[in-house]
mmCIF file of C-alpha atoms in Angstrom:
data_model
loop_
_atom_site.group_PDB
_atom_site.id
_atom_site.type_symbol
_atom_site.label_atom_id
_atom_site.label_comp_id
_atom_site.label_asym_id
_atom_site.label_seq_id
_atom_site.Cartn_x
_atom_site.Cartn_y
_atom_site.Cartn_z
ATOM 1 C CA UNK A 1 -75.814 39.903 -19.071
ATOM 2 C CA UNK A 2 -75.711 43.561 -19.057
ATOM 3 C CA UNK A 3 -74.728 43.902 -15.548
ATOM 4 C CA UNK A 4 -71.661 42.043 -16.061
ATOM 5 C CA UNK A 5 -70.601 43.886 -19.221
ATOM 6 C CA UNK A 6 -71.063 47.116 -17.445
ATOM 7 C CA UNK A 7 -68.962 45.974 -14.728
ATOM 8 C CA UNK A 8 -66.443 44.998 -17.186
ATOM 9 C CA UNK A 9 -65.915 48.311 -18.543
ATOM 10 C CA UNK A 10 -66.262 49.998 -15.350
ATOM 11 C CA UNK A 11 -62.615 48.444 -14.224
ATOM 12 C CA UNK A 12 -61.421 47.272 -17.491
ATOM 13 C CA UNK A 13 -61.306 43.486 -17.130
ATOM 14 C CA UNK A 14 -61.591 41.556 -20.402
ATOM 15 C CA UNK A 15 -59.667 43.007 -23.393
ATOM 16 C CA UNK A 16 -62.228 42.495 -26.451
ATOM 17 C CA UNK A 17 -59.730 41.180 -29.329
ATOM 18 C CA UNK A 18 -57.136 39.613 -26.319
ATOM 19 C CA UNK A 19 -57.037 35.811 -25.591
ATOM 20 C CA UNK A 20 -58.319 34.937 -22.475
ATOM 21 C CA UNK A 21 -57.870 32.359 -20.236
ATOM 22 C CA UNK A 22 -60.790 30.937 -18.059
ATOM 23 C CA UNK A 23 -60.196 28.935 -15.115
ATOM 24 C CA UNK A 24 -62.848 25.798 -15.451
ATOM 25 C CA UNK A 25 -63.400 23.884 -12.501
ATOM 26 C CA UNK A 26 -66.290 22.219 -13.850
ATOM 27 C CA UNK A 27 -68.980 23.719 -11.036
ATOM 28 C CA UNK A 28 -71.396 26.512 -11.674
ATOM 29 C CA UNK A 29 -69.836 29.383 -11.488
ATOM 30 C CA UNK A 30 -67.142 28.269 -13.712
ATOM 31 C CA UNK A 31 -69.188 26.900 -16.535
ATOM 32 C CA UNK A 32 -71.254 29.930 -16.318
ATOM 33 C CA UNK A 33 -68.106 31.775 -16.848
ATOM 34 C CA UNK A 34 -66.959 29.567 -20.335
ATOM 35 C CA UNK A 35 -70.583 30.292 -21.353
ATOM 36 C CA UNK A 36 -70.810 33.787 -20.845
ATOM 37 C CA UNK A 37 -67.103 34.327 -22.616
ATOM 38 C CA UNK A 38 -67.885 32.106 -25.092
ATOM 39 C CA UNK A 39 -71.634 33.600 -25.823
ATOM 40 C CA UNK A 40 -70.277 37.222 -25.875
ATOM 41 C CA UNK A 41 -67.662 36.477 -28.869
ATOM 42 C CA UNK A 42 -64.320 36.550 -26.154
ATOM 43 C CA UNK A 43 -61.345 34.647 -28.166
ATOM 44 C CA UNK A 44 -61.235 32.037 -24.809
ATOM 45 C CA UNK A 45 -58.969 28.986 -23.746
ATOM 46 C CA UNK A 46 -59.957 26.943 -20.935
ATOM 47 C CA UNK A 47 -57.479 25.416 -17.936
ATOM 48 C CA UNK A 48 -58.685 23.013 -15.714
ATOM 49 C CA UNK A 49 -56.726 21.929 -12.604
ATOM 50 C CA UNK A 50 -57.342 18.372 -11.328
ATOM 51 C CA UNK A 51 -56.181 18.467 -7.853
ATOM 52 C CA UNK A 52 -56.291 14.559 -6.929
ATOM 53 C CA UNK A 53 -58.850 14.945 -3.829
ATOM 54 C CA UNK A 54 -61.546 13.642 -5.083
ATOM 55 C CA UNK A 55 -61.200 10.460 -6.520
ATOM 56 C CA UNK A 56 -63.520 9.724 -9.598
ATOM 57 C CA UNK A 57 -65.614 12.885 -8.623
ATOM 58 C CA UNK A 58 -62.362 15.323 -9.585
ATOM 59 C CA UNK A 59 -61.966 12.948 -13.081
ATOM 60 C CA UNK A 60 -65.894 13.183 -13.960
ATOM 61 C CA UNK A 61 -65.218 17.283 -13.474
ATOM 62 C CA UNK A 62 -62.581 16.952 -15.675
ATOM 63 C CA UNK A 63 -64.253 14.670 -18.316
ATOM 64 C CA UNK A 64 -67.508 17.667 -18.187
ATOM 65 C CA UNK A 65 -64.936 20.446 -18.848
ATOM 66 C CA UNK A 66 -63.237 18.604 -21.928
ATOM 67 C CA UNK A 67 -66.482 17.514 -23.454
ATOM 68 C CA UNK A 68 -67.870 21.430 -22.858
ATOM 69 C CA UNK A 69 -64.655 22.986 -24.790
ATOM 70 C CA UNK A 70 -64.207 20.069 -27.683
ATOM 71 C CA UNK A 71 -67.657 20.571 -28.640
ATOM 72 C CA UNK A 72 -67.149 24.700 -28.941
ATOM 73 C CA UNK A 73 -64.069 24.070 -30.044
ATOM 74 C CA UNK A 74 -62.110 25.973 -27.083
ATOM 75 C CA UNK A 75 -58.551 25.220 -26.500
ATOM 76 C CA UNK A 76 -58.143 23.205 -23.072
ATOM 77 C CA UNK A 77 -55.071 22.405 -20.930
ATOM 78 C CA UNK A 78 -55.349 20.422 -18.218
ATOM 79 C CA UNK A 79 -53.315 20.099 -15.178
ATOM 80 C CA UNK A 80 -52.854 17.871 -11.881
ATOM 81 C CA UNK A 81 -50.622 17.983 -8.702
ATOM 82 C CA UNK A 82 -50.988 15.624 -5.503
ATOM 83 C CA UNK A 83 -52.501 18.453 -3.437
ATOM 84 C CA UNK A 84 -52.312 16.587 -0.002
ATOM 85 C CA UNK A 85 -48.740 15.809 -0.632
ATOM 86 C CA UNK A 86 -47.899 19.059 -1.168
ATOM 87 C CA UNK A 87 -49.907 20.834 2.080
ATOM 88 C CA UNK A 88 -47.866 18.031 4.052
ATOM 89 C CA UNK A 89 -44.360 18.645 2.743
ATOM 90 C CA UNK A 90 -45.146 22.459 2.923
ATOM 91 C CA UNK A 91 -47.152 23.068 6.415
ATOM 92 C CA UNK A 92 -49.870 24.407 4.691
ATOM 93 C CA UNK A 93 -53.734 23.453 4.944
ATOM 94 C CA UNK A 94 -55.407 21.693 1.830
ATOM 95 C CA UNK A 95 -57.038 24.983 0.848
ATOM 96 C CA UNK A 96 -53.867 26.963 1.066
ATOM 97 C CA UNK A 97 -52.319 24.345 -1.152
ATOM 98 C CA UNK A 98 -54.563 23.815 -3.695
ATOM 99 C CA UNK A 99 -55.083 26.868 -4.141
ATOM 100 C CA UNK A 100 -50.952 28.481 -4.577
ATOM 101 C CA UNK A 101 -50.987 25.026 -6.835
ATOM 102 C CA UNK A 102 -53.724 25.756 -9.090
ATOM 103 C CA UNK A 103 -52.276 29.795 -9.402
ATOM 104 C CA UNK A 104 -49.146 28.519 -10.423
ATOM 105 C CA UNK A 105 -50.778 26.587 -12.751
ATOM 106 C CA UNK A 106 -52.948 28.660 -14.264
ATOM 107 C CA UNK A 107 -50.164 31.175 -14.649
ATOM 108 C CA UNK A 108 -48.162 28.866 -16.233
ATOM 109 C CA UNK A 109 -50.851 27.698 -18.730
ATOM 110 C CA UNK A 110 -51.080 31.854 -19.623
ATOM 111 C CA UNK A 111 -47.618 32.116 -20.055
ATOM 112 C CA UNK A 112 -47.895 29.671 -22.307
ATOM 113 C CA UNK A 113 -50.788 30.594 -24.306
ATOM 114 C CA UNK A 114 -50.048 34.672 -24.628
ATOM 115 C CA UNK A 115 -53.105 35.157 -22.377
ATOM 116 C CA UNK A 116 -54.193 38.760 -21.616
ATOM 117 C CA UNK A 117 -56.196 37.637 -18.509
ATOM 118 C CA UNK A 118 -56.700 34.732 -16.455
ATOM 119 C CA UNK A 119 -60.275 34.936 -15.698
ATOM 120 C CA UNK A 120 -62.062 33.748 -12.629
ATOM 121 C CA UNK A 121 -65.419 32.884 -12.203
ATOM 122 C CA UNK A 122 -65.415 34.707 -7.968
ATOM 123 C CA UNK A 123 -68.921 36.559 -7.416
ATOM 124 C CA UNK A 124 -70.397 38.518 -5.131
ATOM 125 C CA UNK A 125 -70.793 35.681 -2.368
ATOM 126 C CA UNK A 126 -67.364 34.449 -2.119
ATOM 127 C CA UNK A 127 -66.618 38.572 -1.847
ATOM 128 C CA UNK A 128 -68.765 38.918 0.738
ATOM 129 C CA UNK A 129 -67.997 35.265 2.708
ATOM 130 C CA UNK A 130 -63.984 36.778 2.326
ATOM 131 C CA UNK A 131 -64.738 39.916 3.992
ATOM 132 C CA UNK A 132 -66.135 38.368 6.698
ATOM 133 C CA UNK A 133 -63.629 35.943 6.888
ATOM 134 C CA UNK A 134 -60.691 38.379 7.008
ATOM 135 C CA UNK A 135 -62.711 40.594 9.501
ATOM 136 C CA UNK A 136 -63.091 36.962 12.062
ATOM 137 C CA UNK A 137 -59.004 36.843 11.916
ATOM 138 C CA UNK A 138 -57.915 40.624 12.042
ATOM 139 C CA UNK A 139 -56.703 40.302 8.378
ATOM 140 C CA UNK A 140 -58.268 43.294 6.822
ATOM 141 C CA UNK A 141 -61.437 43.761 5.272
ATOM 142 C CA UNK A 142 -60.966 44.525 1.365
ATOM 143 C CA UNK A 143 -62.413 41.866 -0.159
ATOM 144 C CA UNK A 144 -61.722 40.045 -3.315
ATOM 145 C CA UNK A 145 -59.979 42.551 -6.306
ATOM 146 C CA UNK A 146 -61.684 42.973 -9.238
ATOM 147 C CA UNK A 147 -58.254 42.882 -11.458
ATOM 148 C CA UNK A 148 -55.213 41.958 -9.695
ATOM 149 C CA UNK A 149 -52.748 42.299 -12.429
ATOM 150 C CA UNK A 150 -54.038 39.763 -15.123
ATOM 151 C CA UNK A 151 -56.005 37.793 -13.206
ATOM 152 C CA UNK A 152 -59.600 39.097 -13.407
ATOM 153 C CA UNK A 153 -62.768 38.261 -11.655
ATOM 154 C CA UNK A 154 -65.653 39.572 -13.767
ATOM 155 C CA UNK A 155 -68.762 38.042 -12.384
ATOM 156 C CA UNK A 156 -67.345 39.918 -8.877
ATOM 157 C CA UNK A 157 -71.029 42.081 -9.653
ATOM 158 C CA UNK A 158 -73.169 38.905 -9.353
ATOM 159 C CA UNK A 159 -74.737 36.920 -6.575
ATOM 160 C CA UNK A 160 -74.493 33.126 -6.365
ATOM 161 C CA UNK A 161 -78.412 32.844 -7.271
ATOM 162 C CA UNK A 162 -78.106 35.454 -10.478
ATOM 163 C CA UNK A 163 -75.758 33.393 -11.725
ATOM 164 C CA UNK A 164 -78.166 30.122 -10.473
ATOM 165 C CA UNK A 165 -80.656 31.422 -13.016
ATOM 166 C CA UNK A 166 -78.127 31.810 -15.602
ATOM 167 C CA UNK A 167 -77.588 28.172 -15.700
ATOM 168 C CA UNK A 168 -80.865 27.560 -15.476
ATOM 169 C CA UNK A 169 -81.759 29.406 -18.714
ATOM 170 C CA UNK A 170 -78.608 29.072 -20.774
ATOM 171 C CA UNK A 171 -78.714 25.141 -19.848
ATOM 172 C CA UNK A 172 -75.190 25.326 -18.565
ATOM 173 C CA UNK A 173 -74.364 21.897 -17.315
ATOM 174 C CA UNK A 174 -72.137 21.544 -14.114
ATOM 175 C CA UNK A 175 -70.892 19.828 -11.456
ATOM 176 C CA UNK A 176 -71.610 20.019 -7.754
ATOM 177 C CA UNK A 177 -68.680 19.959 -5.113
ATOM 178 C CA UNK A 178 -70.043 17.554 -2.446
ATOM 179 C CA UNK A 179 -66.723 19.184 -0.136
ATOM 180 C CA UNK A 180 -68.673 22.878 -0.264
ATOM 181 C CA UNK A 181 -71.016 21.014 2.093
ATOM 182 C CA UNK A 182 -68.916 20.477 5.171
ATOM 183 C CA UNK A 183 -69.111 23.192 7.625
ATOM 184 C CA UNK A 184 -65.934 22.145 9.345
ATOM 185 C CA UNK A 185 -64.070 23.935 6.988
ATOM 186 C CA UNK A 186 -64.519 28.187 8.064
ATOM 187 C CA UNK A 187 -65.074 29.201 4.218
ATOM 188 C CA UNK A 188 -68.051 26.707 4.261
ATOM 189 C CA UNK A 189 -69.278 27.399 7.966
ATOM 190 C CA UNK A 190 -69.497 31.103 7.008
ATOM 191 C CA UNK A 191 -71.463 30.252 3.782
ATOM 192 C CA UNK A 192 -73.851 28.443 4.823
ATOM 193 C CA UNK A 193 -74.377 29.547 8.406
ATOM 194 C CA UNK A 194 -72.905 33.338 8.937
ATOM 195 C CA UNK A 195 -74.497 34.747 4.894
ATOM 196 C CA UNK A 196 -77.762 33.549 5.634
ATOM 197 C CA UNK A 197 -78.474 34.797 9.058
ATOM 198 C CA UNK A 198 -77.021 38.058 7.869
ATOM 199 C CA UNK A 199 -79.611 37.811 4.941
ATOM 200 C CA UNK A 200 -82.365 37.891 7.753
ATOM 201 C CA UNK A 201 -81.220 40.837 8.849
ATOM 202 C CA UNK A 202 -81.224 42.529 5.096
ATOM 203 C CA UNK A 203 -81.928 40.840 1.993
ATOM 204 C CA UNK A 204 -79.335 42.285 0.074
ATOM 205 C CA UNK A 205 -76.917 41.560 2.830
ATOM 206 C CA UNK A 206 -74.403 39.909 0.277
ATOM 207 C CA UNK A 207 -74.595 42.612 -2.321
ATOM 208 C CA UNK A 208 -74.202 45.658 0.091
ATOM 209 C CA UNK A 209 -71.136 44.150 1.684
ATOM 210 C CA UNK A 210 -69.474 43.521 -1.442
ATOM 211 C CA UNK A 211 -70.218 46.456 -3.388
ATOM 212 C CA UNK A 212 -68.856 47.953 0.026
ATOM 213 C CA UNK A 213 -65.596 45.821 -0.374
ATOM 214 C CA UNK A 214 -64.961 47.167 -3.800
ATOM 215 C CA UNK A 215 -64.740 50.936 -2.590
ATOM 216 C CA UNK A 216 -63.005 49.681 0.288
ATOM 217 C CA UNK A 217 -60.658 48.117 -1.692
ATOM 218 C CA UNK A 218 -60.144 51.680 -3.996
ATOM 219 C CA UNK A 219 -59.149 53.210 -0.813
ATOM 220 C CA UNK A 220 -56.987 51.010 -0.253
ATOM 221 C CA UNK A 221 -55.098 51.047 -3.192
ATOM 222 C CA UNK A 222 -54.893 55.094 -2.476
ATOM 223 C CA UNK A 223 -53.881 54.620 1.477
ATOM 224 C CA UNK A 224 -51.124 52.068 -0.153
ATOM 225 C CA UNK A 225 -50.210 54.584 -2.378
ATOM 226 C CA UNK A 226 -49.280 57.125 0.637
ATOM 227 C CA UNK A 227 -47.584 54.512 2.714
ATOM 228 C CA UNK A 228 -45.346 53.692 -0.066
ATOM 229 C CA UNK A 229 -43.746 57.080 0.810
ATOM 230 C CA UNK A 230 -42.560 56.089 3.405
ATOM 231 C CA UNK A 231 -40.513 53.472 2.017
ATOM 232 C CA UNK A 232 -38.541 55.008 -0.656
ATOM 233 C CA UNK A 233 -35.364 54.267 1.433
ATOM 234 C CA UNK A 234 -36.634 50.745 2.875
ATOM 235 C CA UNK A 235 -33.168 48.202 2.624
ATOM 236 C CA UNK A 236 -34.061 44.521 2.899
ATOM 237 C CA UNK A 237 -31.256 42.108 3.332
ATOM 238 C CA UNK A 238 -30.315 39.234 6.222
ATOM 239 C CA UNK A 239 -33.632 38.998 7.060
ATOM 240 C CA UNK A 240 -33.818 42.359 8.597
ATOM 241 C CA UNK A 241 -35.735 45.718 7.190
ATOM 242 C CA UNK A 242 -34.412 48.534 7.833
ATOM 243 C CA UNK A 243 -35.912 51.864 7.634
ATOM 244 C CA UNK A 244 -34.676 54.984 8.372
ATOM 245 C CA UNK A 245 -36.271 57.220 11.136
ATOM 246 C CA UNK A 246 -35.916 60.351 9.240
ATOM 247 C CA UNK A 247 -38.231 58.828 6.414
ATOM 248 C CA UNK A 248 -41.281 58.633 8.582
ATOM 249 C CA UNK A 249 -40.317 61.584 11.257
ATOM 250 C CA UNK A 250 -41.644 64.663 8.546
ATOM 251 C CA UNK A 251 -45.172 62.950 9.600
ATOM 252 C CA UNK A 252 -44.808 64.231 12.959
ATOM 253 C CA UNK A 253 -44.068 67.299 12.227
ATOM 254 C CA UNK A 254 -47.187 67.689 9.927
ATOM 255 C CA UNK A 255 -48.796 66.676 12.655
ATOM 256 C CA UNK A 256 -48.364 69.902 14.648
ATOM 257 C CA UNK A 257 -51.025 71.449 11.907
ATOM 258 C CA UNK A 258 -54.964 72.532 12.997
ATOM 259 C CA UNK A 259 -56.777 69.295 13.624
ATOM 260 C CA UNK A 260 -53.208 67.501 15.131
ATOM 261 C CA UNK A 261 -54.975 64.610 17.355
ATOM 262 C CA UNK A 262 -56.742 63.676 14.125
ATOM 263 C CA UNK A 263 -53.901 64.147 11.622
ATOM 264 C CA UNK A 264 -51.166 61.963 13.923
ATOM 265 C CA UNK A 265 -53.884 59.202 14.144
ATOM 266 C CA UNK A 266 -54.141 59.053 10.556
ATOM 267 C CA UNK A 267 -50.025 59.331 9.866
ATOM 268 C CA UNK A 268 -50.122 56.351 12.560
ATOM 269 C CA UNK A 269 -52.566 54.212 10.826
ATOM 270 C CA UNK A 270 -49.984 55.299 7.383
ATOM 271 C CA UNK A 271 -47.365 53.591 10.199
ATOM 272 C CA UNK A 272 -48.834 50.367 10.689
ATOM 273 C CA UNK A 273 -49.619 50.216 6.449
ATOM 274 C CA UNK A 274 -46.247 51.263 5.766
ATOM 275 C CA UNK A 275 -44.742 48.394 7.810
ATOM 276 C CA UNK A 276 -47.132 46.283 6.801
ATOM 277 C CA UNK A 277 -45.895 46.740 2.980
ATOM 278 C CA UNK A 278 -42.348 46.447 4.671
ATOM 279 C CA UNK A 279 -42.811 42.504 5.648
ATOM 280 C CA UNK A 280 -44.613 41.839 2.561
ATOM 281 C CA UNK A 281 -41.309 42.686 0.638
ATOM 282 C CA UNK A 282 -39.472 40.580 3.023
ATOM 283 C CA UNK A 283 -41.651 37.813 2.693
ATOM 284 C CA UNK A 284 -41.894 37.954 -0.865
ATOM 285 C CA UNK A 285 -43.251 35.060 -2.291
ATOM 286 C CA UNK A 286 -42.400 32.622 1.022
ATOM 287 C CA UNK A 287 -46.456 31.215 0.889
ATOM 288 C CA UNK A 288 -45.379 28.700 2.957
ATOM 289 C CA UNK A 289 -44.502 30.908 5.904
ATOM 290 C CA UNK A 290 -47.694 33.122 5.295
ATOM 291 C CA UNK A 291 -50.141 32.225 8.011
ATOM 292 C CA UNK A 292 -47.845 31.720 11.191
ATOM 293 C CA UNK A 293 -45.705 34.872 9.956
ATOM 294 C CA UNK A 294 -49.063 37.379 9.609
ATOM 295 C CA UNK A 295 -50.000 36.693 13.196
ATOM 296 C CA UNK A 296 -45.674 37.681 14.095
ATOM 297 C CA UNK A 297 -45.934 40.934 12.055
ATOM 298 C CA UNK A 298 -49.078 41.598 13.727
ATOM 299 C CA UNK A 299 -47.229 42.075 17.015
ATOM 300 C CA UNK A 300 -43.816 43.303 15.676
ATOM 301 C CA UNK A 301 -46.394 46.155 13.622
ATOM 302 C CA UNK A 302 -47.314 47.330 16.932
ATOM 303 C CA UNK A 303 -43.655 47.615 18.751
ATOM 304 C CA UNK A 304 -42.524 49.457 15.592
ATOM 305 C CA UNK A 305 -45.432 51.978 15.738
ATOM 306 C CA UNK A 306 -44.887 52.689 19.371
ATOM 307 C CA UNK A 307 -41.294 53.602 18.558
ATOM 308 C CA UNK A 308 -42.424 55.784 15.562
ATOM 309 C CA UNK A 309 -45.404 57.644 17.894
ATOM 310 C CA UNK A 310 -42.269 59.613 19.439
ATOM 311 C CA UNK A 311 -42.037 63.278 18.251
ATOM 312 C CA UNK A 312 -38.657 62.369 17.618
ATOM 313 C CA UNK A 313 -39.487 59.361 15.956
ATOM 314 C CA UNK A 314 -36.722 57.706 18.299
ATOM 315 C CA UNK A 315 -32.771 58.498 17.248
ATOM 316 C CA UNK A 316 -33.013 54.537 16.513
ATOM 317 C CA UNK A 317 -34.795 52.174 17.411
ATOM 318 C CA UNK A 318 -34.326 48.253 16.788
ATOM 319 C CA UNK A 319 -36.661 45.154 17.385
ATOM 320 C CA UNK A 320 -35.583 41.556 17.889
ATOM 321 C CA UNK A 321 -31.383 42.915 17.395
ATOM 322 C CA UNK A 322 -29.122 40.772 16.914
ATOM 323 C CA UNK A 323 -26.337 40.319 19.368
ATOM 324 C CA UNK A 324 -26.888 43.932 21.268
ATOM 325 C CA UNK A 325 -25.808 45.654 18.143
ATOM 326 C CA UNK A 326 -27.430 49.279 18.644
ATOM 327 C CA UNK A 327 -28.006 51.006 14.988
ATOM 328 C CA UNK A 328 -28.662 54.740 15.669
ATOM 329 C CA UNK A 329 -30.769 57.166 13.422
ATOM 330 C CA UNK A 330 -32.680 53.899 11.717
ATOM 331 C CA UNK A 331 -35.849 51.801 12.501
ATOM 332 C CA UNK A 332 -35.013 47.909 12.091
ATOM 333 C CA UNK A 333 -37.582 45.312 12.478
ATOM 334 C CA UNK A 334 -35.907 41.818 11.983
ATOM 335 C CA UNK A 335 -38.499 38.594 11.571
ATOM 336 C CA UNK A 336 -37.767 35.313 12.084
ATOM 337 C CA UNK A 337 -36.638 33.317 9.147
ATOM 338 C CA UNK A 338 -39.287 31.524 7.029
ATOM 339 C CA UNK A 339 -39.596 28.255 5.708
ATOM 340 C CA UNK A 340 -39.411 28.228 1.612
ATOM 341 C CA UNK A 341 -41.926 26.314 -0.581
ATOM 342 C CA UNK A 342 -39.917 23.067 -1.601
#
């Protein structure tokens, strides 16, 4: 598949003489993904994650992955974790917890292995069904990352019926998720209701909005890049951030230039991204806490904002303080605590 190799090169994604390490559900898109690595002469292993939901469905997946890799010879590790168990004990949905399980997983497996890349079999659908999902709930509208570290999604360039006709003529066997049927659940809903009508409208509906995604997503690596600025002299501790107002008040200033309405909406929209970036690194790696706390930082993002739209950027200003204590000459934005993943 020439498309795909171009896109490979085009952001770098799969290191020719590198292990790599494929994560094989047993569906489509996966076993399209073993084929095309193994096809194209990639040094693969395979990791397959066996989340317990399915009853004998999950273990015939797992049996079709096994006999795929023993007879091509690829290196398999296989995994399993109680899934509903773990959303319970951790307030998450099933899909939130199968899917920080099966990452932790598959790093695991790649830490073990001396991986280059964990590779991901994501297309151009599941881009497109994520932008519109984060676009229903306010979350942003980026998409799915080509390369996020060493996890790579090559196939990111494909739609779900190229790759259709790639099993069709490479005879790649798979399995079918009878789950990816229920509409109850919003990823499904949006697939098979939203994408289609949407098709209607354009017939390249799903390709346009991700190939839109990925050069949203460049810009937002470079709008990232400018917020960061701002928070050379960010302190995190207690549960509080704390930055100081003269970090963000140059912006203001700047602002006074030709074209000032324009430039101050800009270095507010560098605000809101800045602060956004702020509860991230308080947050860290609290998944558990995730959902509730985006909708919080939603609101405490706009307080902070207001407070930095001042010309002065405010002597101090502090949100949510603690006992009256008044810090001067420093913007504070304390969030509640978070539960951690048990």
């Amino acid at each position: 598949m020439k498309k795909v190799l171009d896109f490979v090169q085009r952001f770098d994604l799969l290191p020719r003489y590198e292990l790599l390490l494929a994560a094989a559900s047993g569906g489509m898109d996966s076993m399209c993904l073993l084929d095309f690595l193994y096809e194209n002469g990639y040094r693969v292993c395979a990791a397959h994650y066996n989340h317990q939901l399915r009853g004998q469905e999950a273990d015939m997946d797992e049996d079709l992955v096994r006999a795929w890799c023993a007879a091509r010879r690829i290196p398999l590790c296989v995994g399993t974790g109680d899934v509903a168990a773990y959303a319970g004990e951790n307030g998450l949905t099933i899909e939130e917890a199968a899917r920080k399980l099966r990452y932790d997983f598959l790093n695991s497996v790649a830490g073990q292995t001396g991986a280059a890349r964990i590779v991901t079999a994501h297309h151009a659908n599941d881009n497109a069904e994520t932008v519109l999902f984060h676009l229903a709930r306010g979350t942003g509208m980026a998409g799915i990352a080509p390369k996020n570290g060493r996890l790579v999604r090559p196939f990111l360039c494909l739609t779900r019926e190229e790759l259709a006709a790639y099993a069709k003529e490479h005879h790649v066997p798979y399995r079918t998720d009878a789950t990816n049927a229920d509409t109850a659940l919003t990823r499904n809903f949006i697939r098979a209701e939203v994408v289609p009508k949407l098709c209607r409208v354009n017939a390249q509906a799903v390709e346009h909005i991700s190939e839109t995604a990925l050069r949203l997503r460049q810009e937002d690596e470079y709008l990232d890049s400018l917020a960061a600025a701002y928070l050379t002299e960010l302190k995190t501790e207690a549960g509080t951030v704390t930055l100081p107002c003269a970090a963000v008040a140059q912006a203001h200033a700047e602002g006074a230039a030709p074209c000032a309405r324009r430039a101050r909406r800009g270095e507010e929209g560098l605000h809101r991204r800045a602060l956004r970036r702020a509860c991230r690194a308080l947050r860290g790696k609290r998944d558990s806490a995730a959902r509730p706390a985006r909708r919080r930082d939603r609101a405490a993002h706009g307080r902070c904002a207001d407070a930095l739209r001042t010309p002065e950027g405010n002597a101090g200003a502090r949100f949510a303080p603690r006992r009256g204590d008044r810090p001067v000459g420093r913007l504070c934005h304390h969030l509640p605590k978070m539960r951690k993943n048990g």
